[in-house]
Amino acid sequence: MNSFQAEAVVLRKWPVHEADEIVSLFTRAHGRIRGVAKAAAKSRRRFGGALEPMTWVSASYVEKPKQDLVRLDACEVIASPLSEPVNYARAAALAFYAEVLEEALPDHDPHEAVFRLTLAVLDHTRGDRIWMPVTYFSLWITRLLGWMPSLTHCTVCGDPFGPNPAWFQPQSDGLVCIRHKNAGSRILSAESLALALRIFQSPIAALASEEWPANRSADLRRFATQALEWHLERRLHAAAALHKLAG
């Protein structure tokens, strides 16, 4: 058996037996793992509110040979989303982060850049001010996973977009120019293209003071979500809730 103490973000939990819970954790050192928290529903001393999704914790767990699930012994809260009021908008944003990380990250594959991105967006997701961190996360997670297509050139002909908009198409990956869009294409404005490039050049704190109403960069979020869903080969339920919330 091997014992570990690791920083982690809780992604999901679900009950088993009477009081046990299975917990999915994104650990800084060992990537995504799943473990059994014995009597978690009853033991406030060992877990308390530390198993709520998107809680940043210090987790103690034991790995046993030939077993897929670790034994989760304790979690100490470093930062909790419940330390501030959780309204519907913030809950939808947190659910989106958790769903993408749960579905996209392979088991036992550490990814320091994704972990730092997760902590950064959690720190800036407050109250109703969710659209900047959600946009930032959507773009950066797609890029860090290697799924971000070119934002400067058409994937069909290779022509640069320049100051022009681009289009993205259902059931396909990448951006195309006006000559290669089809009837079902969605436009990605030149302003949103420029914003995406700025996001990739700026820390999240540099964008935090700007006004981000729900309609700002909505097309950019739809494009990034479509890219994620294309590679995951499934719909993201929390993304649908965010699109509905944005109007």
mmCIF file of C-alpha atoms in Angstrom:
data_model
loop_
_atom_site.group_PDB
_atom_site.id
_atom_site.type_symbol
_atom_site.label_atom_id
_atom_site.label_comp_id
_atom_site.label_asym_id
_atom_site.label_seq_id
_atom_site.Cartn_x
_atom_site.Cartn_y
_atom_site.Cartn_z
ATOM 1 C CA MET A 1 0.000 0.000 0.000
ATOM 2 C CA ASN A 2 1.108 3.555 -0.736
ATOM 3 C CA SER A 3 -0.065 6.554 1.280
ATOM 4 C CA PHE A 4 -0.380 10.025 -0.244
ATOM 5 C CA GLN A 5 -1.120 13.574 0.833
ATOM 6 C CA ALA A 6 -2.044 15.688 -2.183
ATOM 7 C CA GLU A 7 -3.657 18.949 -3.188
ATOM 8 C CA ALA A 8 -6.839 18.234 -5.082
ATOM 9 C CA VAL A 9 -10.067 19.710 -6.393
ATOM 10 C CA VAL A 10 -13.202 17.665 -5.792
ATOM 11 C CA LEU A 11 -15.080 17.058 -9.046
ATOM 12 C CA ARG A 12 -17.958 14.774 -8.149
ATOM 13 C CA LYS A 13 -19.309 12.482 -5.477
ATOM 14 C CA TRP A 14 -22.037 9.883 -5.362
ATOM 15 C CA PRO A 15 -23.345 7.630 -2.566
ATOM 16 C CA VAL A 16 -22.720 3.912 -2.232
ATOM 17 C CA HIS A 17 -23.981 1.571 0.461
ATOM 18 C CA GLU A 18 -25.457 3.345 3.497
ATOM 19 C CA ALA A 19 -23.010 6.141 4.315
ATOM 20 C CA ASP A 20 -20.046 5.626 1.979
ATOM 21 C CA GLU A 21 -19.347 7.870 -0.985
ATOM 22 C CA ILE A 22 -17.274 7.522 -4.132
ATOM 23 C CA VAL A 23 -15.387 10.745 -4.836
ATOM 24 C CA SER A 24 -13.692 11.911 -8.026
ATOM 25 C CA LEU A 25 -10.673 14.124 -7.344
ATOM 26 C CA PHE A 26 -8.380 16.056 -9.651
ATOM 27 C CA THR A 27 -5.075 15.927 -7.787
ATOM 28 C CA ARG A 28 -2.159 18.187 -8.536
ATOM 29 C CA ALA A 29 0.461 15.442 -8.347
ATOM 30 C CA HIS A 30 -1.332 12.386 -9.710
ATOM 31 C CA GLY A 31 -4.104 13.652 -11.975
ATOM 32 C CA ARG A 32 -7.690 12.462 -11.705
ATOM 33 C CA ILE A 33 -8.373 9.653 -9.245
ATOM 34 C CA ARG A 34 -11.441 8.076 -7.700
ATOM 35 C CA GLY A 35 -11.710 6.872 -4.157
ATOM 36 C CA VAL A 36 -14.058 5.495 -1.546
ATOM 37 C CA ALA A 37 -14.722 7.721 1.464
ATOM 38 C CA LYS A 38 -15.971 5.365 4.140
ATOM 39 C CA ALA A 39 -18.830 6.713 6.262
ATOM 40 C CA ALA A 40 -18.419 10.115 4.592
ATOM 41 C CA ALA A 41 -22.081 10.922 5.018
ATOM 42 C CA LYS A 42 -21.678 10.581 8.794
ATOM 43 C CA SER A 43 -18.103 11.658 9.560
ATOM 44 C CA ARG A 44 -17.865 15.439 9.881
ATOM 45 C CA ARG A 45 -14.470 15.124 11.589
ATOM 46 C CA ARG A 46 -12.753 13.544 8.559
ATOM 47 C CA PHE A 47 -14.664 15.217 5.750
ATOM 48 C CA GLY A 48 -17.188 17.824 6.898
ATOM 49 C CA GLY A 49 -18.031 19.918 3.812
ATOM 50 C CA ALA A 50 -14.767 19.043 2.063
ATOM 51 C CA LEU A 51 -16.388 16.737 -0.491
ATOM 52 C CA GLU A 52 -18.561 19.368 -2.149
ATOM 53 C CA PRO A 53 -17.738 19.724 -5.874
ATOM 54 C CA MET A 54 -15.053 22.283 -6.752
ATOM 55 C CA THR A 55 -13.673 22.409 -3.197
ATOM 56 C CA TRP A 56 -9.893 22.786 -3.076
ATOM 57 C CA VAL A 57 -8.606 20.320 -0.490
ATOM 58 C CA SER A 58 -5.602 18.574 0.926
ATOM 59 C CA ALA A 59 -6.531 14.900 0.538
ATOM 60 C CA SER A 60 -5.099 11.926 2.407
ATOM 61 C CA TYR A 61 -5.559 8.611 0.623
ATOM 62 C CA VAL A 62 -4.140 5.122 0.283
ATOM 63 C CA GLU A 63 -3.534 3.238 -2.964
ATOM 64 C CA LYS A 64 -3.780 -0.539 -2.892
ATOM 65 C CA PRO A 65 -2.261 -2.781 -5.591
ATOM 66 C CA LYS A 66 -4.660 -3.945 -8.337
ATOM 67 C CA GLN A 67 -7.509 -1.745 -7.083
ATOM 68 C CA ASP A 68 -8.969 1.035 -9.220
ATOM 69 C CA LEU A 69 -10.380 2.989 -6.263
ATOM 70 C CA VAL A 70 -8.150 4.493 -3.598
ATOM 71 C CA ARG A 71 -9.180 4.675 0.043
ATOM 72 C CA LEU A 72 -9.869 8.292 0.891
ATOM 73 C CA ASP A 73 -9.116 8.773 4.588
ATOM 74 C CA ALA A 74 -9.512 12.531 5.113
ATOM 75 C CA CYS A 75 -9.813 15.878 3.371
ATOM 76 C CA GLU A 76 -8.879 19.279 4.756
ATOM 77 C CA VAL A 77 -10.467 22.287 3.086
ATOM 78 C CA ILE A 78 -8.074 24.831 1.586
ATOM 79 C CA ALA A 79 -10.776 26.881 -0.135
ATOM 80 C CA SER A 80 -14.471 26.140 -0.493
ATOM 81 C CA PRO A 81 -17.006 27.514 -2.998
ATOM 82 C CA LEU A 82 -19.468 27.489 -0.109
ATOM 83 C CA SER A 83 -17.513 30.234 1.675
ATOM 84 C CA GLU A 84 -19.502 32.695 -0.460
ATOM 85 C CA PRO A 85 -23.193 32.647 -1.462
ATOM 86 C CA VAL A 86 -23.903 30.262 -4.345
ATOM 87 C CA ASN A 87 -26.593 31.644 -6.626
ATOM 88 C CA TYR A 88 -27.863 29.917 -9.766
ATOM 89 C CA ALA A 89 -25.317 31.584 -12.085
ATOM 90 C CA ARG A 90 -22.350 30.673 -9.903
ATOM 91 C CA ALA A 91 -23.649 27.132 -9.385
ATOM 92 C CA ALA A 92 -23.960 26.698 -13.160
ATOM 93 C CA ALA A 93 -20.382 27.922 -13.698
ATOM 94 C CA LEU A 94 -18.980 25.612 -11.016
ATOM 95 C CA ALA A 95 -20.922 22.669 -12.465
ATOM 96 C CA PHE A 96 -19.470 23.452 -15.895
ATOM 97 C CA TYR A 97 -15.883 23.390 -14.630
ATOM 98 C CA ALA A 98 -16.499 20.125 -12.783
ATOM 99 C CA GLU A 99 -18.193 18.404 -15.725
ATOM 100 C CA VAL A 100 -15.495 19.357 -18.232
ATOM 101 C CA LEU A 101 -12.667 18.233 -15.942
ATOM 102 C CA GLU A 102 -14.451 15.001 -15.036
ATOM 103 C CA GLU A 103 -15.092 14.088 -18.658
ATOM 104 C CA ALA A 104 -11.889 15.356 -20.270
ATOM 105 C CA LEU A 105 -9.097 14.337 -17.896
ATOM 106 C CA PRO A 106 -7.717 10.803 -18.119
ATOM 107 C CA ASP A 107 -7.071 8.834 -14.948
ATOM 108 C CA HIS A 108 -3.706 9.224 -13.201
ATOM 109 C CA ASP A 109 -2.373 11.791 -15.675
ATOM 110 C CA PRO A 110 -1.080 14.887 -13.826
ATOM 111 C CA HIS A 111 -1.561 18.199 -15.608
ATOM 112 C CA GLU A 112 -0.088 21.119 -13.681
ATOM 113 C CA ALA A 113 -1.264 23.776 -16.152
ATOM 114 C CA VAL A 114 -4.879 22.556 -15.986
ATOM 115 C CA PHE A 115 -4.712 22.474 -12.187
ATOM 116 C CA ARG A 116 -3.462 26.072 -12.064
ATOM 117 C CA LEU A 117 -6.167 27.113 -14.543
ATOM 118 C CA THR A 118 -8.810 25.508 -12.331
ATOM 119 C CA LEU A 119 -7.674 27.362 -9.219
ATOM 120 C CA ALA A 120 -7.490 30.651 -11.148
ATOM 121 C CA VAL A 121 -11.037 30.488 -12.473
ATOM 122 C CA LEU A 122 -12.396 29.359 -9.104
ATOM 123 C CA ASP A 123 -10.830 32.435 -7.512
ATOM 124 C CA HIS A 124 -12.588 34.732 -10.015
ATOM 125 C CA THR A 125 -16.017 33.034 -10.133
ATOM 126 C CA ARG A 126 -17.937 35.176 -7.665
ATOM 127 C CA GLY A 127 -21.559 36.199 -7.442
ATOM 128 C CA ASP A 128 -23.042 36.960 -10.853
ATOM 129 C CA ARG A 129 -19.622 37.765 -12.348
ATOM 130 C CA ILE A 130 -19.210 34.413 -14.049
ATOM 131 C CA TRP A 131 -18.882 35.140 -17.761
ATOM 132 C CA MET A 132 -15.245 36.200 -17.851
ATOM 133 C CA PRO A 133 -13.929 33.154 -15.928
ATOM 134 C CA VAL A 134 -16.245 30.797 -17.824
ATOM 135 C CA THR A 135 -14.991 32.189 -21.151
ATOM 136 C CA TYR A 136 -11.375 32.074 -19.969
ATOM 137 C CA PHE A 137 -11.733 28.477 -18.772
ATOM 138 C CA SER A 138 -13.537 27.330 -21.942
ATOM 139 C CA LEU A 139 -10.782 28.616 -24.193
ATOM 140 C CA TRP A 140 -7.790 27.639 -22.097
ATOM 141 C CA ILE A 141 -8.964 24.100 -21.251
ATOM 142 C CA THR A 142 -9.566 23.481 -24.961
ATOM 143 C CA ARG A 143 -6.076 24.714 -25.769
ATOM 144 C CA LEU A 144 -4.327 22.870 -22.932
ATOM 145 C CA LEU A 145 -5.954 19.606 -23.989
ATOM 146 C CA GLY A 146 -4.679 20.143 -27.532
ATOM 147 C CA TRP A 147 -8.137 20.606 -29.024
ATOM 148 C CA MET A 148 -8.050 24.299 -29.992
ATOM 149 C CA PRO A 149 -8.056 24.774 -33.784
ATOM 150 C CA SER A 150 -6.429 27.727 -35.501
ATOM 151 C CA LEU A 151 -7.987 31.074 -34.629
ATOM 152 C CA THR A 152 -6.223 32.857 -37.464
ATOM 153 C CA HIS A 153 -6.646 30.672 -40.561
ATOM 154 C CA CYS A 154 -9.447 28.734 -42.294
ATOM 155 C CA THR A 155 -9.141 24.999 -41.667
ATOM 156 C CA VAL A 156 -10.270 24.244 -45.227
ATOM 157 C CA CYS A 157 -8.215 26.581 -47.423
ATOM 158 C CA GLY A 158 -5.685 28.034 -44.980
ATOM 159 C CA ASP A 159 -6.539 31.647 -45.813
ATOM 160 C CA PRO A 160 -6.077 34.097 -42.909
ATOM 161 C CA PHE A 161 -9.182 35.616 -41.349
ATOM 162 C CA GLY A 162 -7.445 38.958 -40.924
ATOM 163 C CA PRO A 163 -10.004 41.559 -39.784
ATOM 164 C CA ASN A 164 -12.916 39.362 -40.897
ATOM 165 C CA PRO A 165 -15.159 37.068 -38.859
ATOM 166 C CA ALA A 166 -14.969 33.284 -38.989
ATOM 167 C CA TRP A 167 -17.593 30.542 -38.875
ATOM 168 C CA PHE A 168 -17.889 27.277 -36.993
ATOM 169 C CA GLN A 169 -20.142 24.472 -38.136
ATOM 170 C CA PRO A 170 -22.209 21.858 -36.257
ATOM 171 C CA GLN A 171 -20.768 18.349 -36.202
ATOM 172 C CA SER A 172 -17.337 19.505 -37.344
ATOM 173 C CA ASP A 173 -14.149 20.875 -35.858
ATOM 174 C CA GLY A 174 -12.332 24.118 -36.633
ATOM 175 C CA LEU A 175 -13.106 27.553 -38.053
ATOM 176 C CA VAL A 176 -13.751 28.378 -41.702
ATOM 177 C CA CYS A 177 -13.840 31.514 -43.824
ATOM 178 C CA ILE A 178 -16.915 32.920 -45.550
ATOM 179 C CA ARG A 179 -16.224 30.917 -48.711
ATOM 180 C CA HIS A 180 -16.410 27.595 -46.877
ATOM 181 C CA LYS A 181 -19.246 28.137 -44.418
ATOM 182 C CA ASN A 182 -22.454 26.178 -44.904
ATOM 183 C CA ALA A 183 -26.090 26.982 -44.174
ATOM 184 C CA GLY A 184 -25.900 25.792 -40.565
ATOM 185 C CA SER A 185 -22.736 27.689 -39.637
ATOM 186 C CA ARG A 186 -22.518 30.072 -36.670
ATOM 187 C CA ILE A 187 -20.539 33.279 -36.911
ATOM 188 C CA LEU A 188 -17.602 34.070 -34.645
ATOM 189 C CA SER A 189 -17.156 37.818 -34.813
ATOM 190 C CA ALA A 190 -13.850 39.518 -35.525
ATOM 191 C CA GLU A 191 -14.132 41.151 -32.083
ATOM 192 C CA SER A 192 -14.444 37.740 -30.417
ATOM 193 C CA LEU A 193 -11.529 36.362 -32.402
ATOM 194 C CA ALA A 194 -9.389 39.274 -31.217
ATOM 195 C CA LEU A 195 -10.602 38.725 -27.651
ATOM 196 C CA ALA A 196 -9.655 35.040 -27.811
ATOM 197 C CA LEU A 197 -6.124 35.913 -28.872
ATOM 198 C CA ARG A 198 -5.912 38.448 -26.030
ATOM 199 C CA ILE A 199 -7.106 35.835 -23.522
ATOM 200 C CA PHE A 200 -4.253 33.557 -24.594
ATOM 201 C CA GLN A 201 -1.792 36.374 -23.976
ATOM 202 C CA SER A 202 -3.142 37.615 -20.611
ATOM 203 C CA PRO A 203 -3.413 36.284 -17.073
ATOM 204 C CA ILE A 204 -6.963 36.082 -15.826
ATOM 205 C CA ALA A 205 -6.365 38.893 -13.303
ATOM 206 C CA ALA A 206 -5.686 41.308 -16.180
ATOM 207 C CA LEU A 207 -9.248 40.768 -17.461
ATOM 208 C CA ALA A 208 -11.042 40.842 -14.119
ATOM 209 C CA SER A 209 -11.679 44.603 -14.028
ATOM 210 C CA GLU A 210 -13.485 44.648 -17.385
ATOM 211 C CA GLU A 211 -17.246 44.572 -17.770
ATOM 212 C CA TRP A 212 -18.450 41.134 -18.915
ATOM 213 C CA PRO A 213 -22.201 41.060 -19.467
ATOM 214 C CA ALA A 214 -23.677 37.746 -20.556
ATOM 215 C CA ASN A 215 -23.779 38.758 -24.216
ATOM 216 C CA ARG A 216 -20.068 39.568 -24.367
ATOM 217 C CA SER A 217 -18.193 36.763 -26.147
ATOM 218 C CA ALA A 218 -21.254 34.477 -26.135
ATOM 219 C CA ASP A 219 -20.264 33.309 -29.619
ATOM 220 C CA LEU A 220 -16.759 32.545 -28.333
ATOM 221 C CA ARG A 221 -18.125 30.381 -25.518
ATOM 222 C CA ARG A 222 -20.371 28.495 -27.957
ATOM 223 C CA PHE A 223 -17.404 27.860 -30.233
ATOM 224 C CA ALA A 224 -15.219 26.573 -27.379
ATOM 225 C CA THR A 225 -18.062 24.432 -26.023
ATOM 226 C CA GLN A 226 -18.639 22.909 -29.443
ATOM 227 C CA ALA A 227 -14.929 22.098 -29.719
ATOM 228 C CA LEU A 228 -15.026 20.394 -26.323
ATOM 229 C CA GLU A 229 -18.161 18.419 -27.146
ATOM 230 C CA TRP A 230 -16.739 17.400 -30.511
ATOM 231 C CA HIS A 231 -13.667 15.849 -28.912
ATOM 232 C CA LEU A 232 -15.511 14.410 -25.913
ATOM 233 C CA GLU A 233 -18.183 12.958 -28.219
ATOM 234 C CA ARG A 234 -20.944 13.953 -25.806
ATOM 235 C CA ARG A 235 -23.057 16.929 -24.833
ATOM 236 C CA LEU A 236 -22.112 18.964 -21.771
ATOM 237 C CA HIS A 237 -25.229 19.421 -19.658
ATOM 238 C CA ALA A 238 -23.808 22.306 -17.625
ATOM 239 C CA ALA A 239 -22.858 24.129 -20.838
ATOM 240 C CA ALA A 240 -26.477 23.948 -21.985
ATOM 241 C CA ALA A 241 -27.553 25.489 -18.677
ATOM 242 C CA LEU A 242 -25.037 28.323 -19.141
ATOM 243 C CA HIS A 243 -26.207 29.002 -22.710
ATOM 244 C CA LYS A 244 -29.791 29.180 -21.478
ATOM 245 C CA LEU A 245 -28.790 31.502 -18.654
ATOM 246 C CA ALA A 246 -26.985 33.822 -21.072
ATOM 247 C CA GLY A 247 -30.140 34.092 -23.204
#
